PDB file of C-alpha atoms in Angstrom:
ATOM      1  CA  LYS A   1      81.593  62.733 267.827  1.00 56.00           C
ATOM      2  CA  ASP A   2      79.478  60.656 270.169  1.00 55.00           C
ATOM      3  CA  ILE A   3      79.114  61.295 273.935  1.00 65.00           C
ATOM      4  CA  ALA A   4      82.330  59.413 274.665  1.00 64.00           C
ATOM      5  CA  GLY A   5      84.252  61.536 272.169  1.00 63.00           C
ATOM      6  CA  ASN A   6      84.558  58.839 269.494  1.00 65.00           C
ATOM      7  CA  VAL A   7      84.595  60.035 265.905  1.00 60.00           C
ATOM      8  CA  ASN A   8      82.170  58.280 263.598  1.00 64.00           C
ATOM      9  CA  HIS A   9      83.489  57.726 260.097  1.00 62.00           C
ATOM     10  CA  VAL A  10      81.213  56.927 257.175  1.00 62.00           C
ATOM     11  CA  PRO A  11      82.748  53.938 255.400  1.00 67.00           C
ATOM     12  CA  LEU A  12      83.884  54.574 251.843  1.00 66.00           C
ATOM     13  CA  VAL A  13      82.306  52.151 249.411  1.00 66.00           C
ATOM     14  CA  VAL A  14      84.235  51.559 246.222  1.00 67.00           C
ATOM     15  CA  ASP A  15      82.294  49.952 243.401  1.00 64.00           C
ATOM     16  CA  ASP A  16      84.788  48.750 240.830  1.00 65.00           C
ATOM     17  CA  ARG A  17      82.316  46.754 238.829  1.00 67.00           C
ATOM     18  CA  GLU A  18      82.389  47.568 235.141  1.00 71.00           C
ATOM     19  CA  THR A  19      79.272  49.067 233.643  1.00 73.00           C
ATOM     20  CA  PRO A  20      77.849  46.483 231.252  1.00 73.00           C
ATOM     21  CA  PRO A  21      77.578  47.532 227.621  1.00 75.00           C
ATOM     22  CA  PRO A  22      74.157  48.734 226.541  1.00 88.00           C
ATOM     23  CA  VAL A  23      71.735  46.477 224.759  1.00 95.00           C
ATOM     24  CA  VAL A  24      71.705  47.317 221.062  1.00 96.00           C
ATOM     25  CA  ALA A  25      69.258  44.897 219.473  1.00 97.00           C
ATOM     26  CA  GLU A  26      65.947  43.209 220.231  1.00 98.00           C
ATOM     27  CA  ILE A  27      64.192  40.275 218.610  1.00 98.00           C
ATOM     28  CA  VAL A  28      60.689  41.625 218.021  1.00 98.00           C
ATOM     29  CA  LYS A  29      59.216  38.829 215.909  1.00 98.00           C
ATOM     30  CA  TYR A  30      60.110  35.147 215.948  1.00 98.00           C
ATOM     31  CA  PRO A  31      57.158  32.979 214.886  1.00 97.00           C
ATOM     32  CA  ASN A  32      58.894  29.653 215.555  1.00 97.00           C
ATOM     33  CA  ASN A  33      60.101  30.670 219.018  1.00 97.00           C
ATOM     34  CA  THR A  34      57.873  33.353 220.521  1.00 97.00           C
ATOM     35  CA  ALA A  35      59.637  32.937 223.882  1.00 97.00           C
ATOM     36  CA  LEU A  36      62.538  34.917 222.404  1.00 97.00           C
ATOM     37  CA  GLU A  37      60.368  37.819 221.291  1.00 97.00           C
ATOM     38  CA  GLY A  38      61.307  40.843 223.371  1.00 97.00           C
ATOM     39  CA  THR A  39      64.758  39.513 224.297  1.00 98.00           C
ATOM     40  CA  GLN A  40      67.517  42.122 224.043  1.00 97.00           C
ATOM     41  CA  TYR A  41      71.201  41.672 223.233  1.00 97.00           C
ATOM     42  CA  GLN A  42      74.427  43.579 223.744  1.00 95.00           C
ATOM     43  CA  THR A  43      75.518  42.933 220.155  1.00 94.00           C
ATOM     44  CA  LEU A  44      73.659  42.487 216.906  1.00 96.00           C
ATOM     45  CA  GLU A  45      75.791  39.414 216.313  1.00 94.00           C
ATOM     46  CA  ALA A  46      74.311  37.798 219.430  1.00 96.00           C
ATOM     47  CA  ALA A  47      70.772  38.593 218.322  1.00 98.00           C
ATOM     48  CA  ILE A  48      71.357  37.028 214.919  1.00 97.00           C
ATOM     49  CA  ALA A  49      73.022  34.006 216.522  1.00 97.00           C
ATOM     50  CA  ALA A  50      69.954  33.478 218.742  1.00 98.00           C
ATOM     51  CA  VAL A  51      67.881  32.718 215.641  1.00 98.00           C
ATOM     52  CA  ALA A  52      68.039  29.037 214.750  1.00 98.00           C
ATOM     53  CA  ALA A  53      69.022  27.748 211.314  1.00 97.00           C
ATOM     54  CA  ASN A  54      66.219  27.925 208.736  1.00 98.00           C
ATOM     55  CA  ASP A  55      64.111  30.179 210.995  1.00 98.00           C
ATOM     56  CA  THR A  56      62.601  33.597 210.306  1.00 98.00           C
ATOM     57  CA  ALA A  57      62.868  36.562 212.694  1.00 98.00           C
ATOM     58  CA  GLU A  58      62.750  40.351 212.835  1.00 98.00           C
ATOM     59  CA  ILE A  59      65.370  42.263 214.823  1.00 98.00           C
ATOM     60  CA  LYS A  60      65.135  45.937 215.777  1.00 98.00           C
ATOM     61  CA  ILE A  61      68.166  48.135 216.445  1.00 97.00           C
ATOM     62  CA  LEU A  62      67.947  50.002 219.783  1.00 97.00           C
ATOM     63  CA  CYS A  63      71.009  52.272 219.526  1.00 95.00           C
ATOM     64  CA  ASP A  64      73.804  53.014 217.079  1.00 95.00           C
ATOM     65  CA  ILE A  65      76.139  50.055 216.580  1.00 93.00           C
ATOM     66  CA  ASN A  66      79.807  50.765 215.939  1.00 87.00           C
ATOM     67  CA  ASN A  67      82.482  48.364 214.743  1.00 84.00           C
ATOM     68  CA  GLU A  68      80.319  45.321 214.203  1.00 88.00           C
ATOM     69  CA  ALA A  69      80.589  43.022 211.207  1.00 89.00           C
ATOM     70  CA  ASN A  70      77.785  40.504 210.867  1.00 93.00           C
ATOM     71  CA  ARG A  71      77.239  37.369 208.838  1.00 93.00           C
ATOM     72  CA  ILE A  72      73.912  35.915 207.680  1.00 96.00           C
ATOM     73  CA  ASP A  73      74.067  32.156 207.108  1.00 96.00           C
ATOM     74  CA  ASN A  74      72.486  28.803 208.027  1.00 96.00           C
ATOM     75  CA  ASN A  75      69.593  29.661 205.709  1.00 97.00           C
ATOM     76  CA  LYS A  76      68.176  32.188 208.176  1.00 98.00           C
ATOM     77  CA  ASP A  77      65.608  34.729 207.048  1.00 98.00           C
ATOM     78  CA  ILE A  78      66.418  37.900 208.990  1.00 98.00           C
ATOM     79  CA  THR A  79      64.608  41.225 208.756  1.00 98.00           C
ATOM     80  CA  LEU A  80      66.563  44.096 210.292  1.00 98.00           C
ATOM     81  CA  ASN A  81      64.688  47.246 211.312  1.00 98.00           C
ATOM     82  CA  LEU A  82      67.318  49.981 211.492  1.00 97.00           C
ATOM     83  CA  ASN A  83      64.874  52.098 213.514  1.00 96.00           C
ATOM     84  CA  GLY A  84      66.500  55.330 212.347  1.00 96.00           C
ATOM     85  CA  LEU A  85      69.916  54.262 213.661  1.00 96.00           C
ATOM     86  CA  THR A  86      73.325  53.396 212.214  1.00 95.00           C
ATOM     87  CA  VAL A  87      75.161  50.079 211.950  1.00 95.00           C
ATOM     88  CA  ASN A  88      78.756  50.349 210.824  1.00 90.00           C
ATOM     89  CA  ASN A  89      81.944  48.357 210.492  1.00 86.00           C
ATOM     90  CA  LEU A  90      85.006  50.521 210.958  1.00 73.00           C
ATOM     91  CA  ASN A  91      87.356  47.877 212.324  1.00 62.00           C
ATOM     92  CA  LYS A  92      88.370  46.349 208.995  1.00 53.00           C
ATOM     93  CA  LYS A  93      87.039  42.924 209.936  1.00 54.00           C
ATOM     94  CA  ASP A  94      86.662  40.615 206.927  1.00 55.00           C
ATOM     95  CA  LEU A  95      83.766  38.157 207.037  1.00 54.00           C
ATOM     96  CA  GLY A  96      84.578  36.314 203.852  1.00 53.00           C
ATOM     97  CA  THR A  97      86.429  33.024 203.439  1.00 49.00           C
ATOM     98  CA  GLU A  98      89.996  32.554 202.342  1.00 41.00           C
ATOM     99  CA  ASN A  99      88.750  32.062 198.773  1.00 43.00           C
ATOM    100  CA  ASP A 100      86.801  35.305 198.679  1.00 47.00           C
ATOM    101  CA  THR A 101      88.138  38.522 197.237  1.00 40.00           C
ATOM    102  CA  THR A 102      85.608  40.574 199.173  1.00 44.00           C
ATOM    103  CA  GLY A 103      86.561  43.510 201.307  1.00 45.00           C
ATOM    104  CA  LYS A 104      85.572  44.516 204.812  1.00 76.00           C
ATOM    105  CA  GLN A 105      81.822  44.730 205.011  1.00 88.00           C
ATOM    106  CA  ALA A 106      79.168  45.524 207.595  1.00 92.00           C
ATOM    107  CA  PHE A 107      77.116  42.508 206.459  1.00 94.00           C
ATOM    108  CA  TYR A 108      78.131  39.350 204.626  1.00 94.00           C
ATOM    109  CA  ILE A 109      75.194  37.297 203.354  1.00 95.00           C
ATOM    110  CA  ALA A 110      76.590  33.812 202.907  1.00 95.00           C
ATOM    111  CA  ASP A 111      73.175  32.250 202.327  1.00 95.00           C
ATOM    112  CA  GLY A 112      69.563  32.731 203.364  1.00 95.00           C
ATOM    113  CA  LYS A 113      67.656  36.005 203.213  1.00 96.00           C
ATOM    114  CA  PHE A 114      68.396  39.423 204.693  1.00 97.00           C
ATOM    115  CA  THR A 115      65.830  42.236 204.536  1.00 97.00           C
ATOM    116  CA  ILE A 116      66.620  45.807 205.623  1.00 96.00           C
ATOM    117  CA  ILE A 117      63.799  48.141 206.625  1.00 96.00           C
ATOM    118  CA  ASP A 118      63.752  51.430 208.498  1.00 95.00           C
ATOM    119  CA  LYS A 119      60.696  52.189 210.615  1.00 91.00           C
ATOM    120  CA  ASN A 120      61.339  55.516 212.305  1.00 88.00           C
ATOM    121  CA  ASN A 121      59.692  58.869 211.611  1.00 82.00           C
ATOM    122  CA  GLN A 122      62.389  60.972 213.281  1.00 85.00           C
ATOM    123  CA  SER A 123      65.611  59.940 211.543  1.00 89.00           C
ATOM    124  CA  TYR A 124      67.021  57.832 208.716  1.00 91.00           C
ATOM    125  CA  GLY A 125      68.674  54.464 209.319  1.00 95.00           C
ATOM    126  CA  LYS A 126      72.042  53.700 207.761  1.00 95.00           C
ATOM    127  CA  ILE A 127      74.478  50.834 207.169  1.00 95.00           C
ATOM    128  CA  TYR A 128      78.041  51.962 206.579  1.00 93.00           C
ATOM    129  CA  ALA A 129      81.494  50.505 205.992  1.00 90.00           C
ATOM    130  CA  ASP A 130      84.532  52.681 205.423  1.00 85.00           C
ATOM    131  CA  LYS A 131      86.419  50.152 203.263  1.00 76.00           C
ATOM    132  CA  GLU A 132      85.203  48.267 200.206  1.00 78.00           C
ATOM    133  CA  GLU A 133      81.500  47.320 200.284  1.00 86.00           C
ATOM    134  CA  ALA A 134      78.870  47.854 202.952  1.00 92.00           C
ATOM    135  CA  ILE A 135      77.069  44.590 202.092  1.00 93.00           C
ATOM    136  CA  PHE A 136      78.294  41.518 200.237  1.00 91.00           C
ATOM    137  CA  VAL A 137      75.739  39.052 198.844  1.00 89.00           C
ATOM    138  CA  SER A 138      77.071  35.597 197.946  1.00 89.00           C
ATOM    139  CA  SER A 139      75.622  33.387 195.216  1.00 86.00           C
ATOM    140  CA  GLU A 140      73.356  31.665 197.764  1.00 90.00           C
ATOM    141  CA  GLY A 141      72.159  34.874 199.409  1.00 91.00           C
ATOM    142  CA  THR A 142      69.215  37.223 198.907  1.00 89.00           C
ATOM    143  CA  LEU A 143      69.169  40.872 199.965  1.00 89.00           C
ATOM    144  CA  THR A 144      66.007  42.985 200.063  1.00 89.00           C
ATOM    145  CA  ILE A 145      66.233  46.712 200.733  1.00 88.00           C
ATOM    146  CA  GLY A 146      62.920  48.287 201.719  1.00 88.00           C
ATOM    147  CA  ILE A 147      59.357  47.058 201.333  1.00 86.00           C
ATOM    148  CA  ASN A 148      57.559  46.337 198.078  1.00 80.00           C
ATOM    149  CA  GLU A 149      54.387  48.279 198.829  1.00 78.00           C
ATOM    150  CA  GLY A 150      54.159  50.721 195.943  1.00 71.00           C
ATOM    151  CA  VAL A 151      55.391  53.775 197.873  1.00 74.00           C
ATOM    152  CA  VAL A 152      59.060  54.508 197.271  1.00 72.00           C
ATOM    153  CA  LEU A 153      61.121  55.980 200.129  1.00 76.00           C
ATOM    154  CA  THR A 154      64.148  57.562 198.484  1.00 72.00           C
ATOM    155  CA  SER A 155      66.229  58.367 201.571  1.00 76.00           C
ATOM    156  CA  GLU A 156      65.827  55.383 203.858  1.00 84.00           C
ATOM    157  CA  PRO A 157      67.374  53.016 204.469  1.00 89.00           C
ATOM    158  CA  SER A 158      70.816  54.230 203.386  1.00 89.00           C
ATOM    159  CA  ILE A 159      73.490  51.693 202.398  1.00 89.00           C
ATOM    160  CA  GLU A 160      76.943  53.234 202.013  1.00 88.00           C
ATOM    161  CA  GLY A 161      80.347  51.735 201.335  1.00 85.00           C
ATOM    162  CA  LYS A 162      83.600  53.416 200.430  1.00 82.00           C
ATOM    163  CA  GLN A 163      84.089  51.423 197.227  1.00 79.00           C
ATOM    164  CA  TYR A 164      80.715  49.733 196.698  1.00 81.00           C
ATOM    165  CA  GLY A 165      77.390  50.102 198.421  1.00 84.00           C
ATOM    166  CA  VAL A 166      76.467  46.497 197.629  1.00 85.00           C
ATOM    167  CA  GLU A 167      78.512  43.799 195.936  1.00 85.00           C
ATOM    168  CA  ASN A 168      76.142  41.155 194.615  1.00 82.00           C
ATOM    169  CA  GLN A 169      76.716  37.620 193.420  1.00 82.00           C
ATOM    170  CA  GLY A 170      73.239  36.460 194.390  1.00 82.00           C
ATOM    171  CA  LEU A 171      69.908  38.264 194.307  1.00 83.00           C
ATOM    172  CA  VAL A 172      69.053  41.823 195.333  1.00 82.00           C
ATOM    173  CA  TYR A 173      65.596  43.418 195.566  1.00 81.00           C
ATOM    174  CA  PHE A 174      65.808  47.211 195.862  1.00 79.00           C
ATOM    175  CA  TYR A 175      62.496  48.882 196.752  1.00 79.00           C
ATOM    176  CA  ASP A 176      63.330  51.780 199.104  1.00 81.00           C
ATOM    177  CA  GLY A 177      66.284  53.868 200.182  1.00 82.00           C
ATOM    178  CA  ILE A 178      69.577  54.826 198.631  1.00 82.00           C
ATOM    179  CA  ILE A 179      72.774  52.908 197.828  1.00 82.00           C
ATOM    180  CA  ILE A 180      75.983  54.959 197.937  1.00 81.00           C
ATOM    181  CA  GLY A 181      79.534  54.162 196.880  1.00 77.00           C
ATOM    182  CA  GLU A 182      82.036  54.955 194.174  1.00 76.00           C
ATOM    183  CA  THR A 183      79.963  52.269 192.489  1.00 72.00           C
ATOM    184  CA  ALA A 184      76.527  51.860 194.021  1.00 72.00           C
ATOM    185  CA  LEU A 185      75.915  48.246 193.027  1.00 74.00           C
ATOM    186  CA  LYS A 186      78.529  45.816 191.740  1.00 73.00           C
ATOM    187  CA  LEU A 187      77.507  42.599 190.028  1.00 64.00           C
ATOM    188  CA  ILE A 188      79.936  39.887 188.966  1.00 60.00           C
ATOM    189  CA  ASP A 189      79.370  37.883 185.789  1.00 51.00           C
ATOM    190  CA  GLY A 190      82.364  35.686 185.193  1.00 39.00           C
ATOM    191  CA  GLU A 191      85.251  38.053 184.614  1.00 35.00           C
ATOM    192  CA  ASP A 192      82.985  40.949 183.708  1.00 38.00           C
ATOM    193  CA  ILE A 193      82.182  43.547 186.333  1.00 38.00           C
ATOM    194  CA  ILE A 194      78.793  45.162 185.944  1.00 37.00           C
ATOM    195  CA  SER A 195      79.315  48.313 187.886  1.00 35.00           C
ATOM    196  CA  GLN A 196      77.196  51.245 186.797  1.00 36.00           C
ATOM    197  CA  VAL A 197      73.618  51.537 187.975  1.00 39.00           C
ATOM    198  CA  LYS A 198      71.216  54.329 187.099  1.00 38.00           C
ATOM    199  CA  TYR A 199      68.236  54.960 189.370  1.00 40.00           C
ATOM    200  CA  ASP A 200      65.290  57.045 188.289  1.00 37.00           C
ATOM    201  CA  TRP A 201      62.977  57.153 191.300  1.00 36.00           C
ATOM    202  CA  GLU A 202      60.103  58.662 189.347  1.00 38.00           C
ATOM    203  CA  ASN A 203      59.997  55.533 187.192  1.00 34.00           C
ATOM    204  CA  LEU A 204      61.165  52.956 189.695  1.00 34.00           C
ATOM    205  CA  VAL A 205      59.848  49.936 187.856  1.00 32.00           C
ATOM    206  CA  THR A 206      61.023  50.818 184.359  1.00 30.00           C
ATOM    207  CA  GLU A 207      64.216  52.765 184.904  1.00 36.00           C
ATOM    208  CA  HIS A 208      66.415  50.472 186.962  1.00 40.00           C
ATOM    209  CA  VAL A 209      69.122  49.926 184.382  1.00 45.00           C
ATOM    210  CA  VAL A 210      72.336  47.973 184.842  1.00 45.00           C
ATOM    211  CA  ARG A 211      75.135  48.641 182.395  1.00 46.00           C
ATOM    212  CA  LYS A 212      78.516  47.086 181.742  1.00 45.00           C
ATOM    213  CA  ALA A 213      81.142  49.551 182.880  1.00 43.00           C
ATOM    214  CA  SER A 214      83.529  48.959 179.978  1.00 46.00           C
ATOM    215  CA  THR A 215      81.048  49.438 177.109  1.00 50.00           C
ATOM    216  CA  GLY A 216      77.926  51.023 178.567  1.00 50.00           C
ATOM    217  CA  GLU A 217      75.934  48.071 177.193  1.00 53.00           C
ATOM    218  CA  GLU A 218      72.606  47.559 178.955  1.00 50.00           C
ATOM    219  CA  LEU A 219      72.711  44.114 180.516  1.00 48.00           C
ATOM    220  CA  CYS A 220      69.452  43.601 182.345  1.00 44.00           C
ATOM    221  CA  LEU A 221      66.241  45.355 183.239  1.00 37.00           C
ATOM    222  CA  LEU A 222      64.544  43.361 185.971  1.00 37.00           C
ATOM    223  CA  ARG A 223      62.275  45.896 187.647  1.00 35.00           C
ATOM    224  CA  ALA A 224      63.738  46.319 191.133  1.00 41.00           C
ATOM    225  CA  GLU A 225      65.421  42.947 191.007  1.00 40.00           C
ATOM    226  CA  TYR A 226      69.086  42.314 190.327  1.00 42.00           C
ATOM    227  CA  ARG A 227      70.619  38.905 189.941  1.00 38.00           C
ATOM    228  CA  LYS A 228      73.778  37.302 188.668  1.00 35.00           C
ATOM    229  CA  ILE A 229      73.333  37.090 184.898  1.00 31.00           C
TER     230      ILE A 229
END
């Protein structure tokens, strides 16, 4: 109370503003637009969309990303550094077109290039989808997993899908990491499904063998490169 006997009340402040979602991705390299280097985004989709058609950029993940499905197109060349974190699609979103028979993937490479690396000494980065394939590569797309530098990292990055780790109709370079699924890598050649892959990490260059599931016939031996035959 003051001298006159009045009671002073501290006003109650109610802040009903919603807490903004955290930033999850940062463009770390963008040679054609250095002004965007260091910009951070609340979704990976927004970071990819910020890269112009035909441009090259590297994006780093800042925290685990749940329930995102992303599409690489417009001839972009995107390198994704998982940074020891996880990107998954658990919401059954399908990124294909009405003519596709693809499932619900974490990444759909319609065209252009998509490279996955994992630069983190504390934990392993992972891409995961709980239905069908984790990554779908169309006939115009190129997927590179890891870095072709002579040293093979067998645990990172990890690509895991419930049915297929990667479904490929284009070109896949597999240098580091692990691909997990009921079938690790699925290739489509007309009506034939090439669906059994054997990896021998001690002989990376010579022991990447792709076989036809129905007969066991060896179909191609292209070092760490897989393409539609």
